[in-house]
XYZ file of C-alpha atoms in Angstrom:
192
model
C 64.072 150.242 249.304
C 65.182 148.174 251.834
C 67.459 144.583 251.729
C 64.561 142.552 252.659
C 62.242 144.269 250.391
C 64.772 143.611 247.660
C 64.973 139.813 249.212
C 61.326 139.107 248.850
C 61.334 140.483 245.535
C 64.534 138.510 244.103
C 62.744 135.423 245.958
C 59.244 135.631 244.317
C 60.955 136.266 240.736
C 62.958 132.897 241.304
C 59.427 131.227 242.550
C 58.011 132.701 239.211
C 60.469 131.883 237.462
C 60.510 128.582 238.526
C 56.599 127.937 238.094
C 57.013 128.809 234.437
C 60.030 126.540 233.662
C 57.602 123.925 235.755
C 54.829 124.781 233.125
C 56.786 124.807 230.315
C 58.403 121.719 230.560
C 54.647 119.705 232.061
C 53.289 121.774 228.632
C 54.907 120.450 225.451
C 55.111 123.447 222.668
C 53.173 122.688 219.476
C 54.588 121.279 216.326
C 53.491 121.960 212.874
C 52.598 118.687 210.604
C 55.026 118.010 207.872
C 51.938 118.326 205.172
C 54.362 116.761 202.414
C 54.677 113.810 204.307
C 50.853 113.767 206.192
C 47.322 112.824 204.423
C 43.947 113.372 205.462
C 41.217 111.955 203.751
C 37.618 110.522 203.466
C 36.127 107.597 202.561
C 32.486 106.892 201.528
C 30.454 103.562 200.266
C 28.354 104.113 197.648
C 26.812 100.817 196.550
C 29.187 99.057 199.030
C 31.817 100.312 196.937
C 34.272 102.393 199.264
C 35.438 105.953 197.307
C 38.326 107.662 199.029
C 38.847 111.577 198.262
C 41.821 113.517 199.682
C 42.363 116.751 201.439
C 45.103 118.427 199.370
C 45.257 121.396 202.127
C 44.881 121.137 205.257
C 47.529 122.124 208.600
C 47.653 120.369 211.911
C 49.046 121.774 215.071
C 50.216 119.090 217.714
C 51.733 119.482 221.028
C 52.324 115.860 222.792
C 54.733 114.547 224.966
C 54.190 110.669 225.724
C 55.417 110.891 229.505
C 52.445 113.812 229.910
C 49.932 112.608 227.430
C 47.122 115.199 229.849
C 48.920 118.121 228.741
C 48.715 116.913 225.081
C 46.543 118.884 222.716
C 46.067 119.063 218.891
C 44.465 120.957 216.018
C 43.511 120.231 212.271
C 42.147 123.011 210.272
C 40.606 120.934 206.636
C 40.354 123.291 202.866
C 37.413 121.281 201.922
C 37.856 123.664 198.808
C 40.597 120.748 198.276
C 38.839 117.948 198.365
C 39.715 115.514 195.397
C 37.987 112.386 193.894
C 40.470 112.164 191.348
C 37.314 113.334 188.995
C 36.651 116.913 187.902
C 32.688 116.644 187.826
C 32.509 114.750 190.807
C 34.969 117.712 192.774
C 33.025 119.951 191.839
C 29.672 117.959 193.372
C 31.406 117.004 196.555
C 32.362 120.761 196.942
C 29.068 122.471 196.442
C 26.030 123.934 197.879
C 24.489 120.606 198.702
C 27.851 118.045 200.136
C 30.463 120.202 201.590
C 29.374 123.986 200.266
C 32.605 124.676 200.640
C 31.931 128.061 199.159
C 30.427 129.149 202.131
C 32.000 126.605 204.956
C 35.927 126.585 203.024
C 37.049 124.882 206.584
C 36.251 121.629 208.555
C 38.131 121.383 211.851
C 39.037 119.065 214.962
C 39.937 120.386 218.069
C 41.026 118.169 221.419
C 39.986 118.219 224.431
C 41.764 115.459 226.327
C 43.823 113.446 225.076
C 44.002 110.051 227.347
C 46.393 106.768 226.592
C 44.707 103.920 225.803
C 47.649 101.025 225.976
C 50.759 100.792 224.636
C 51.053 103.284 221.777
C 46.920 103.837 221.786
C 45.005 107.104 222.706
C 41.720 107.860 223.106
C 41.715 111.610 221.830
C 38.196 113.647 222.831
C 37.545 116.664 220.696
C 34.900 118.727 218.850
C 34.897 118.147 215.261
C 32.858 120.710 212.922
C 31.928 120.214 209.208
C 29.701 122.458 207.492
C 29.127 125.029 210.687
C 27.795 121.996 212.863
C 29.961 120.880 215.871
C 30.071 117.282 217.663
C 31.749 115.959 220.572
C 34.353 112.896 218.951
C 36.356 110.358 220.291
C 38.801 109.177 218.000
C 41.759 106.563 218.257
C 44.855 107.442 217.699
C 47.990 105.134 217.438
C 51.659 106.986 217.739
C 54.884 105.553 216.785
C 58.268 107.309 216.199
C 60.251 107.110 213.253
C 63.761 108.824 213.264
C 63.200 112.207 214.483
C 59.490 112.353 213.000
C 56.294 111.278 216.029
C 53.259 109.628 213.582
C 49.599 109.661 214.607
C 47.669 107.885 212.750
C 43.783 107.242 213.452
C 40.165 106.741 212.128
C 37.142 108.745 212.701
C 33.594 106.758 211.183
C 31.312 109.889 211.380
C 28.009 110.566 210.193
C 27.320 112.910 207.518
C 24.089 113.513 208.326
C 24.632 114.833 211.343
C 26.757 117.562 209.591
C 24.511 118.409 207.036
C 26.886 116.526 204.289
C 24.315 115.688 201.298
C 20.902 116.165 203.333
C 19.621 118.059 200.517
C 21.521 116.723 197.625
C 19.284 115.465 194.844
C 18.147 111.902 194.807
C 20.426 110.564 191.614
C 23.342 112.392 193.776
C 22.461 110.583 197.549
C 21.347 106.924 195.673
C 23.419 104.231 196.927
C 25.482 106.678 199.373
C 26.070 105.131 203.087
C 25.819 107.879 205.720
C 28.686 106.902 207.592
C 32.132 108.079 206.696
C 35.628 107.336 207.857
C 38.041 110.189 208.381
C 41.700 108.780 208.143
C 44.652 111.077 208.965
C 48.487 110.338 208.831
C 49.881 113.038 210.479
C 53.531 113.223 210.559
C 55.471 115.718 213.039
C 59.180 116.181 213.197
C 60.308 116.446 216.863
């Protein structure tokens, strides 16, 4: 082999190289939510009465660097197996056949596709969101602050049910008095 041959070589392994340190640092890695810390939860009206239930287990994914928000991206995979009203009976209602069938969908999830800033410490996050086997296109504010070495996201997602399936076919003393729209609230904390 000859010197330039070995030249070009040893010059297009330092361009490489240098492309994927470029990458990697325009690419923040992903960081696991701290779940002890993070909630996610859902709140309904039922006779204008607002009932929150909590996701117990649930695992979020986040890779976001504030100076390169367009390289951003994040993940939340939902146990809707873990949903809790704080009531036995009404767990096990929320969880079957005809709310959540969690039996047969055990996972809700939100994906991003862009993640854009919005002002300040707003973004405007774009994702699909699927409940129940049924996927929609979401936008959903998100807020981040920084405490210590942990980032915060915090945002609100008013979704309809319907459109998910959630309680189409429940039974009429079940749906009475139930709003369609819910609010997902997360509070997802992420040590840096």
């Amino acid at each position: 082999m000859s010197l330039t041959m070995i030249s070009a070589q040893l010059s297009a392994l330092a361009s490489a190289s240098a492309l994927a340190s470029a990458l990697a640092l325009g690419s923040p890695a992903d960081m696991q939510a701290d779940t002890a810390h993070s909630t996610v939860s859902a709140t309904i009206r039922r006779a204008d009465v607002p009932i929150v239930g909590r996701f117990s287990h649930f695992d979020a994914q986040i890779a976001f660097d504030p100076a390169s928000p367009k390289h951003a991206h994040a993940r939340v995979n939902i146990d809707t197996r873990s949903f809790d009203l704080g009531d036995a009976d009404a767990n096990r209602v929320a969880r079957g056949r005809d709310w959540f069938d969690a039996a047969e969908y055990p996972s809700a999830s939100f994906a991003s596709t862009s993640i854009v800033p919005a002002g300040g410490d707003k973004y405007s996050m774009t994702g699909r969101l699927t409940i129940r086997g049924r996927t929609q296109d979401v936008v959903v504010p998100v807020s981040v602050s920084q405490d210590g070495a942990m980032r915060v996201f915090d945002g609100s997602l008013p979704v309809n049910r319907l459109r998910f399936g959630v309680g189409r076919n429940a039974p009429a003393s079940e749906v009475a008095g139930v709003a369609d729209e819910v609010v997902i609230r997360f509070h997802l904390v992420v040590r840096r």
